CSV table of C-alpha atoms and ligand atoms in Angstrom, one decimal:
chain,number,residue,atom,x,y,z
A,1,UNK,CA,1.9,22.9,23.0
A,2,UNK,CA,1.6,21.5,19.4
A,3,UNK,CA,-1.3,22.5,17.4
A,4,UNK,CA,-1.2,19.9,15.2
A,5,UNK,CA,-4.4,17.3,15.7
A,6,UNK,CA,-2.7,14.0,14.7
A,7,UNK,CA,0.2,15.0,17.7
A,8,UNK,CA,-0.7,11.9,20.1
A,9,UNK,CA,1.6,9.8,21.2
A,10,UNK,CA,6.0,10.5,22.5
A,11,UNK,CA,6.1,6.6,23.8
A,12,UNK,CA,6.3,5.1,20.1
A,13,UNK,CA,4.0,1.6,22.1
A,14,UNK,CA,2.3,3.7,24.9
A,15,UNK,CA,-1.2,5.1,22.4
A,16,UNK,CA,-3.4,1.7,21.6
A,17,UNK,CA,-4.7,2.5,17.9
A,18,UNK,CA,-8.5,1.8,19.9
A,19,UNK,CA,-7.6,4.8,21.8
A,20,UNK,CA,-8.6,8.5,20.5
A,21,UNK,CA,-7.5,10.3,17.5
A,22,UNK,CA,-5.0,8.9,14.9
A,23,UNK,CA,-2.2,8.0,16.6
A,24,UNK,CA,1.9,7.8,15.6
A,25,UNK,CA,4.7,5.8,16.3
A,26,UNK,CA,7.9,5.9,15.7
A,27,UNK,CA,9.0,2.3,16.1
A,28,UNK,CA,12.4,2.0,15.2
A,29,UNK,CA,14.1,5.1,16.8
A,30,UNK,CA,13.6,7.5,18.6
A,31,UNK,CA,9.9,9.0,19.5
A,32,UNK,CA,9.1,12.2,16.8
A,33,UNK,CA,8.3,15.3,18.7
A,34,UNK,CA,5.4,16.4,17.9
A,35,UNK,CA,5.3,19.1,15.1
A,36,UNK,CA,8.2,18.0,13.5
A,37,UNK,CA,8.2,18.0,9.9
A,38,UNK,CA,11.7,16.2,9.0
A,39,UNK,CA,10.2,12.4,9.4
A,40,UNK,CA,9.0,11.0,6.9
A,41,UNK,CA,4.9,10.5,7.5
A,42,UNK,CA,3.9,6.7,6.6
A,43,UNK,CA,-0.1,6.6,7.0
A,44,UNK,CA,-1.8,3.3,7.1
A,45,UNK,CA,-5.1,3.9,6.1
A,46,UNK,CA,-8.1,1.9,8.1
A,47,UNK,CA,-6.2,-1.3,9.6
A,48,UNK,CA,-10.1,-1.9,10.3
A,49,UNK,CA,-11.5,-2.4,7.4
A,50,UNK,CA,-8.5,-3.1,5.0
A,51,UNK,CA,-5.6,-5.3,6.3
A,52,UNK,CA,-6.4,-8.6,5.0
A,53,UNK,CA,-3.4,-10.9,4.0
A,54,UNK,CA,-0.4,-9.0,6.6
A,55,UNK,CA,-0.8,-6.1,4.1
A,56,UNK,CA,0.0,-4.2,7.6
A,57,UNK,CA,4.2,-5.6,6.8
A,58,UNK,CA,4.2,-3.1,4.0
A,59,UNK,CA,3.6,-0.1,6.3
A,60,UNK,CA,6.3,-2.3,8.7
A,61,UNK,CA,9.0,-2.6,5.5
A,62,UNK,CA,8.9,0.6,5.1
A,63,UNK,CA,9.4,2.2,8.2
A,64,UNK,CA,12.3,-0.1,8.8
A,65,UNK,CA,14.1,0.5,4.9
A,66,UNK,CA,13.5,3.9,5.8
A,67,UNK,CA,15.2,3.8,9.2
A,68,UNK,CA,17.8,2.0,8.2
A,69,UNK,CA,18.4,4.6,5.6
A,70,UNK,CA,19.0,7.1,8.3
A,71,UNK,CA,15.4,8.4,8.3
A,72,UNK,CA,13.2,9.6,10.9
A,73,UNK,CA,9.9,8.1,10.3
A,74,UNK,CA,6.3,8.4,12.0
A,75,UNK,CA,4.0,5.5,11.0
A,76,UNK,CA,0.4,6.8,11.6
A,77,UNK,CA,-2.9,4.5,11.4
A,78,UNK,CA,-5.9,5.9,10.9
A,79,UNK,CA,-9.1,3.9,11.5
A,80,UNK,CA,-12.2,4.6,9.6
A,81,UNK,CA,-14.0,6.9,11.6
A,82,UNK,CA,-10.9,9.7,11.9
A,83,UNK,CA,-10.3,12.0,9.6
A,84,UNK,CA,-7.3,11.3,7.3
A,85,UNK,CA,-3.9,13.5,7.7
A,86,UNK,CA,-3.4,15.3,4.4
A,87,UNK,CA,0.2,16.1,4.3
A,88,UNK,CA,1.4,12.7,5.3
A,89,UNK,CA,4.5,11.3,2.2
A,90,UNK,CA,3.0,7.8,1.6
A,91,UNK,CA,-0.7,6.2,1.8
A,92,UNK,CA,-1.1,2.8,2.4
A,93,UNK,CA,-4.4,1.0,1.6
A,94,UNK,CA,-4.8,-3.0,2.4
A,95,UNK,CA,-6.8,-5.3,1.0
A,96,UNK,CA,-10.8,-6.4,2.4
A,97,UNK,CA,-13.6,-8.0,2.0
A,98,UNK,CA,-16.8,-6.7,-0.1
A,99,UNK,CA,-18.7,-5.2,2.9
A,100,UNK,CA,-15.3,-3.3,4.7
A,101,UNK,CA,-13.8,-2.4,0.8
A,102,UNK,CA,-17.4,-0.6,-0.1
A,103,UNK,CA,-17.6,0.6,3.2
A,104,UNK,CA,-13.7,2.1,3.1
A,105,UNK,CA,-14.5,3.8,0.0
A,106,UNK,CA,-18.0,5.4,1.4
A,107,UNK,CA,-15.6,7.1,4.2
A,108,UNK,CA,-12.8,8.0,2.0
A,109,UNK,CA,-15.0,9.6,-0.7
A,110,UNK,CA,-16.5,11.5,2.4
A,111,UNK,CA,-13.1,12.5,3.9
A,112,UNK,CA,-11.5,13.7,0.8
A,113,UNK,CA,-8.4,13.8,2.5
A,114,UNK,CA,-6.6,11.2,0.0
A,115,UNK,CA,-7.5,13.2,-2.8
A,116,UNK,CA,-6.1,16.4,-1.0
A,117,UNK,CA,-2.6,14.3,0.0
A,118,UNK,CA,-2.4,13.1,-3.6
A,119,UNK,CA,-3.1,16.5,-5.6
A,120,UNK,CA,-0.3,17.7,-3.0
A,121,UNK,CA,2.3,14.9,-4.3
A,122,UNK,CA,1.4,12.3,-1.9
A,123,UNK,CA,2.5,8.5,-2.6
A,124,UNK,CA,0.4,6.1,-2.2
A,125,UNK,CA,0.5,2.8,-2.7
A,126,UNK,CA,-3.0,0.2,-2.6
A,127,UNK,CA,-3.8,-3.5,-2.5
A,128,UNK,CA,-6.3,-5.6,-3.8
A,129,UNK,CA,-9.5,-3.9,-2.0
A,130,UNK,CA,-7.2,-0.8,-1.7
A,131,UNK,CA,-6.2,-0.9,-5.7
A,132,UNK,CA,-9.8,-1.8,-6.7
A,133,UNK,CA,-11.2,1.1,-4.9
A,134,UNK,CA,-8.2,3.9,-6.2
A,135,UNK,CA,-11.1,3.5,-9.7
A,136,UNK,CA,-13.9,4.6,-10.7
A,137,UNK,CA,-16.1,1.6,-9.7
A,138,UNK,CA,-15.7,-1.8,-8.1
A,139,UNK,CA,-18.3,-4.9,-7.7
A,140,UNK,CA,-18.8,-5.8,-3.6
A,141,UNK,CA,-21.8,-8.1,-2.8
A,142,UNK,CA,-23.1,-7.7,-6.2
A,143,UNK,CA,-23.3,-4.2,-6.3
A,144,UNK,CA,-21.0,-1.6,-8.1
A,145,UNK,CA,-19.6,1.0,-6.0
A,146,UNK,CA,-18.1,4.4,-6.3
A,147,UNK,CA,-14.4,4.7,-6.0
A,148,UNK,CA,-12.0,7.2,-5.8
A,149,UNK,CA,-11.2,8.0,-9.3
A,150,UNK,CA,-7.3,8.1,-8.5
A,151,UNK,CA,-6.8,5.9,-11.1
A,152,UNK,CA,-8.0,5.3,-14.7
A,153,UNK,CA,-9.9,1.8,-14.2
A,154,UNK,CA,-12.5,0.1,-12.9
A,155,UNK,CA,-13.2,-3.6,-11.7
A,156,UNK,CA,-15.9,-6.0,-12.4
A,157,UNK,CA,-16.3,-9.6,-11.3
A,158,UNK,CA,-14.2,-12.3,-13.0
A,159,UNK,CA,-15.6,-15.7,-13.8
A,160,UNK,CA,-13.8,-17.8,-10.6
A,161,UNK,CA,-11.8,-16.3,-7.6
A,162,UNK,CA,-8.2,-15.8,-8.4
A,163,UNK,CA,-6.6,-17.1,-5.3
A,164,UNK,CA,-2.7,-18.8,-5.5
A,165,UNK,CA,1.0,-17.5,-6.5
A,166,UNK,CA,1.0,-14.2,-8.4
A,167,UNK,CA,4.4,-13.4,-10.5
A,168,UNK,CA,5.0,-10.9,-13.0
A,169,UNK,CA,7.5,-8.5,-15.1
A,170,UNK,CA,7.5,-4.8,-14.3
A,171,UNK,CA,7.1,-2.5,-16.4
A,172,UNK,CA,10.7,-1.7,-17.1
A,173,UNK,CA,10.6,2.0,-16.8
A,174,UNK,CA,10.2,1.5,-12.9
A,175,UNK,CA,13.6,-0.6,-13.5
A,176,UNK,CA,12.2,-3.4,-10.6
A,177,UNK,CA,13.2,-7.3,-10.6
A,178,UNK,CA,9.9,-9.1,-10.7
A,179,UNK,CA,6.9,-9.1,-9.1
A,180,UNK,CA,5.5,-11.7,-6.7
A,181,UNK,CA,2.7,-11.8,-4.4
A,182,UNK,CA,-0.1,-13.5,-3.0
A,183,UNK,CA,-3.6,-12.7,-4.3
A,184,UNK,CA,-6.9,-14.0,-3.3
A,185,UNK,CA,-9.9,-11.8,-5.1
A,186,UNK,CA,-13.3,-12.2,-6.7
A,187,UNK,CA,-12.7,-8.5,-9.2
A,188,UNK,CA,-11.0,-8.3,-11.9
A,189,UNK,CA,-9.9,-5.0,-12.9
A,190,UNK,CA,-9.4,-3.1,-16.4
A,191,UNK,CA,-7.4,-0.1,-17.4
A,192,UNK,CA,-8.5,3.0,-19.3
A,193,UNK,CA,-5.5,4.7,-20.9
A,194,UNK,CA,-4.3,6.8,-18.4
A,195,UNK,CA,-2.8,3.8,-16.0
A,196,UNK,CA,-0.1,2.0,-17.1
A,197,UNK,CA,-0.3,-1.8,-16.0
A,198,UNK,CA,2.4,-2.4,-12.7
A,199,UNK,CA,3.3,-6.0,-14.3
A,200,UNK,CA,2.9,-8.5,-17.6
A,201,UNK,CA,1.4,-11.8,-15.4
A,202,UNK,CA,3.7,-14.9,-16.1
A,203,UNK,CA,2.0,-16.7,-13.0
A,204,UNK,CA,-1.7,-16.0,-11.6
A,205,UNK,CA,-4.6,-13.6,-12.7
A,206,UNK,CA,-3.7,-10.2,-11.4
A,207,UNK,CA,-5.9,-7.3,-13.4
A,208,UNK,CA,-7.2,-10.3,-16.1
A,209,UNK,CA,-4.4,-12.8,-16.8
A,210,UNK,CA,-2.4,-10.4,-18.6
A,211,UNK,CA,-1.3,-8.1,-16.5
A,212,UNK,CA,-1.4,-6.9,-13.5
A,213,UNK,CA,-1.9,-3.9,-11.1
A,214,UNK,CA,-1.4,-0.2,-12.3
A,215,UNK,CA,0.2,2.8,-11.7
A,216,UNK,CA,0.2,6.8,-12.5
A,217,UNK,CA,2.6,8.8,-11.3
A,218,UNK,CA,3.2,8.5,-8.0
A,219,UNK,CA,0.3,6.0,-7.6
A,220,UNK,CA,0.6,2.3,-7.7
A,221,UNK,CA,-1.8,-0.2,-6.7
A,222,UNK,CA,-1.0,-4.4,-7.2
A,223,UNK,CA,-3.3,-7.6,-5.9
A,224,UNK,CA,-0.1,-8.4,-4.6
A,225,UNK,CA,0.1,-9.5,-0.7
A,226,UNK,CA,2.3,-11.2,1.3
A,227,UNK,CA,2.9,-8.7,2.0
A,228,UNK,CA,3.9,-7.3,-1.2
A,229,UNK,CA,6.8,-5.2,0.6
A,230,UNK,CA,8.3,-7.5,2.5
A,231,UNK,CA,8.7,-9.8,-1.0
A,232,UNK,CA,9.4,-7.1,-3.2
A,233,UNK,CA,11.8,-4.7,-1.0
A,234,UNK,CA,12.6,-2.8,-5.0
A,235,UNK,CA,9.2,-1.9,-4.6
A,236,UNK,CA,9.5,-0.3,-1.3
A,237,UNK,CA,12.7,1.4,-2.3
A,238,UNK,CA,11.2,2.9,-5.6
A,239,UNK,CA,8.1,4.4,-2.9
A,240,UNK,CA,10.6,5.4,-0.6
A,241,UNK,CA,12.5,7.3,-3.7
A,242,UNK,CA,9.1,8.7,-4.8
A,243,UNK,CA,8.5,10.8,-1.3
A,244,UNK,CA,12.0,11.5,-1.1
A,245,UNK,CA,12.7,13.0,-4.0
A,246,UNK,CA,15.9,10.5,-4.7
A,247,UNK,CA,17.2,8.8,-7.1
A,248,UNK,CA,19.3,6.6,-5.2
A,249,UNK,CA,18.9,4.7,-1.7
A,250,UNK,CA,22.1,3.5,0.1
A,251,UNK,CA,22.1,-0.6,-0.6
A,252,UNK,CA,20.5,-2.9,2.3
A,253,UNK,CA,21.4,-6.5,3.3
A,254,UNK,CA,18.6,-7.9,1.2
A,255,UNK,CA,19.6,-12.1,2.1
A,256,UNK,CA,16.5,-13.1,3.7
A,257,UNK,CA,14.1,-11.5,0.9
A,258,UNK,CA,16.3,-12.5,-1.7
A,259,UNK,CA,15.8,-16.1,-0.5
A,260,UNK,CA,12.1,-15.8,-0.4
A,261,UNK,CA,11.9,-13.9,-3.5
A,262,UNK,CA,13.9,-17.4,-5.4
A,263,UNK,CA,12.1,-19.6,-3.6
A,264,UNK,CA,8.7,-18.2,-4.6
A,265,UNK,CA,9.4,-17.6,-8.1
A,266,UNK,CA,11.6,-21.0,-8.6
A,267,UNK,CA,7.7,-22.6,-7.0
A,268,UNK,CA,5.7,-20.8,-9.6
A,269,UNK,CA,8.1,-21.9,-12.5
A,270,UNK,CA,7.7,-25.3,-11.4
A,271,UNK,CA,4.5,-25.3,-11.4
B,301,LIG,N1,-13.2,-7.8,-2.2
B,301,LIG,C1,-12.3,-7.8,-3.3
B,301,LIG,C2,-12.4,-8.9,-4.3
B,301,LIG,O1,-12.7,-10.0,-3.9
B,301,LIG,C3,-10.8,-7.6,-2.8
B,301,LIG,C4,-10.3,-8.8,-2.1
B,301,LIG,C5,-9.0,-8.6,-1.3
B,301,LIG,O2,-8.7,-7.5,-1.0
B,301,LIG,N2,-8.3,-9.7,-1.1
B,301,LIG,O3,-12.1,-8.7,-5.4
């Protein structure tokens, strides 16, 4: 019988994520035995406070790129009142509203599992409610709240909501095509010198109309959704090479994202 905790589910749709415990899937192949330690471990962090926007698709990109690849994978959703897997190889956080963000960071300050997973390696990757709480502080509902300190910044309120086409250029040491997203957020968010902006913002707000997102390491966090993934699968493969330990991926038929990605960015151009 397995030990581990987060062991629930062998039918990848059989374990409702109402039910008990975190629970696994492993959607696109076969089910992972419990125990095992060769698939890659994909956790999407409280789909019930944080999954505004279909920020759930990134979790769903990757597992698929990854699988496609070859890969076992286990996709594992953790709700907010179960304790967070520390060993998992990427962390997803989505974006929310004011009352679920502070709320998600109350519980992950508590849990101090993300903190564990990232000073073990961990990737994780945040949206909007999820980037803005990776800081030191962020403004819900008028109040500032404690984040994670993950990340070298810290959010405030901007003068309107930034809501519309987001498009920017990467910073070219992650060697990506360009960003573009979706964002829709009150917080604006500024960067102490230990994050290195994820994009230079040639359509939207992002962080403060100059750039936009950040990253550290194996850290990244955007107010990109979409969901970000599915419209930047170059982002997905750079996460993918971060918990691998790769340099390379095998190419994908990238057709269908390669037509969204031109018809977004040819729409913000025009406009
Ligand atoms: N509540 C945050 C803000 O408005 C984040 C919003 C979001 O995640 N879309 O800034």
């Amino acid at each position: 019988m397995s030990t581990d905790p987060y062991s629930m589910a062998q039918d990848p749709y059989s374990v409702s994520p109402h039910g008990e415990g975190p629970y696994r899937t492993s959607p696109y192949g076969e089910p992972v035995p419990a125990g095992t330690t060769s698939a890659l471990r994909i956790v999407w962090i409280y789909p019930d406070l944080l999954s505004t926007y279909g920020d759930r698709g990134n979790m769903l990109i990757l597992g698929r790129r990854a699988q496609q690849r070859g890969m076992p994978v286990e996709l594992i959703e953790v709700r907010s009142d179960q304790p967070l897997p520390t060993t998992a190889d990427i962390y997803l956080l989505g974006g929310g509203e004011d009352g679920p963000q502070a709320l998600a960071a109350q519980r992950l300050i508590a849990d101090g599992g993300l903190h564990r997973a990232v000073a073990q390696g961990s990737v994780v990757f945040a949206v909007c409610a999820g980037y803005q709480l990776l800081g030191s502080s962020f403004v819900a509902k008028g109040t500032t709240c404690a984040g994670l300190q993950l990340l070298d910044l810290h959010s405030d309120r901007g003068p309107s909501r930034a809501v519309g086409e987001l498009a920017g250029e990467i910073d070219p040491r992650l060697g990506l095509p360009p960003l573009t997203g979706f964002e829709n957020h009150g917080g604006r968010t500024h960067l102490g010198p230990d994050a290195a902006p994820l994009a230079r913002v040639t359509t939207g707000i992002g962080n403060d109309g100059a750039t936009e997102g950040a990253w550290r390491g194996k850290l990244l966090g955007t107010y990109s959704h979409g969901p970000a993934l599915a419209r930047n699968p170059a982002l997905a493969d750079l996460l993918l090479r971060w918990a691998t330990g790769t340099s390379a991926l095998p190419p994908l038929d990238d057709t269908w994202s390669d037509r969204l990605r031109a018809e977004r960015l040819a729409a913000t151009r025009a406009a």
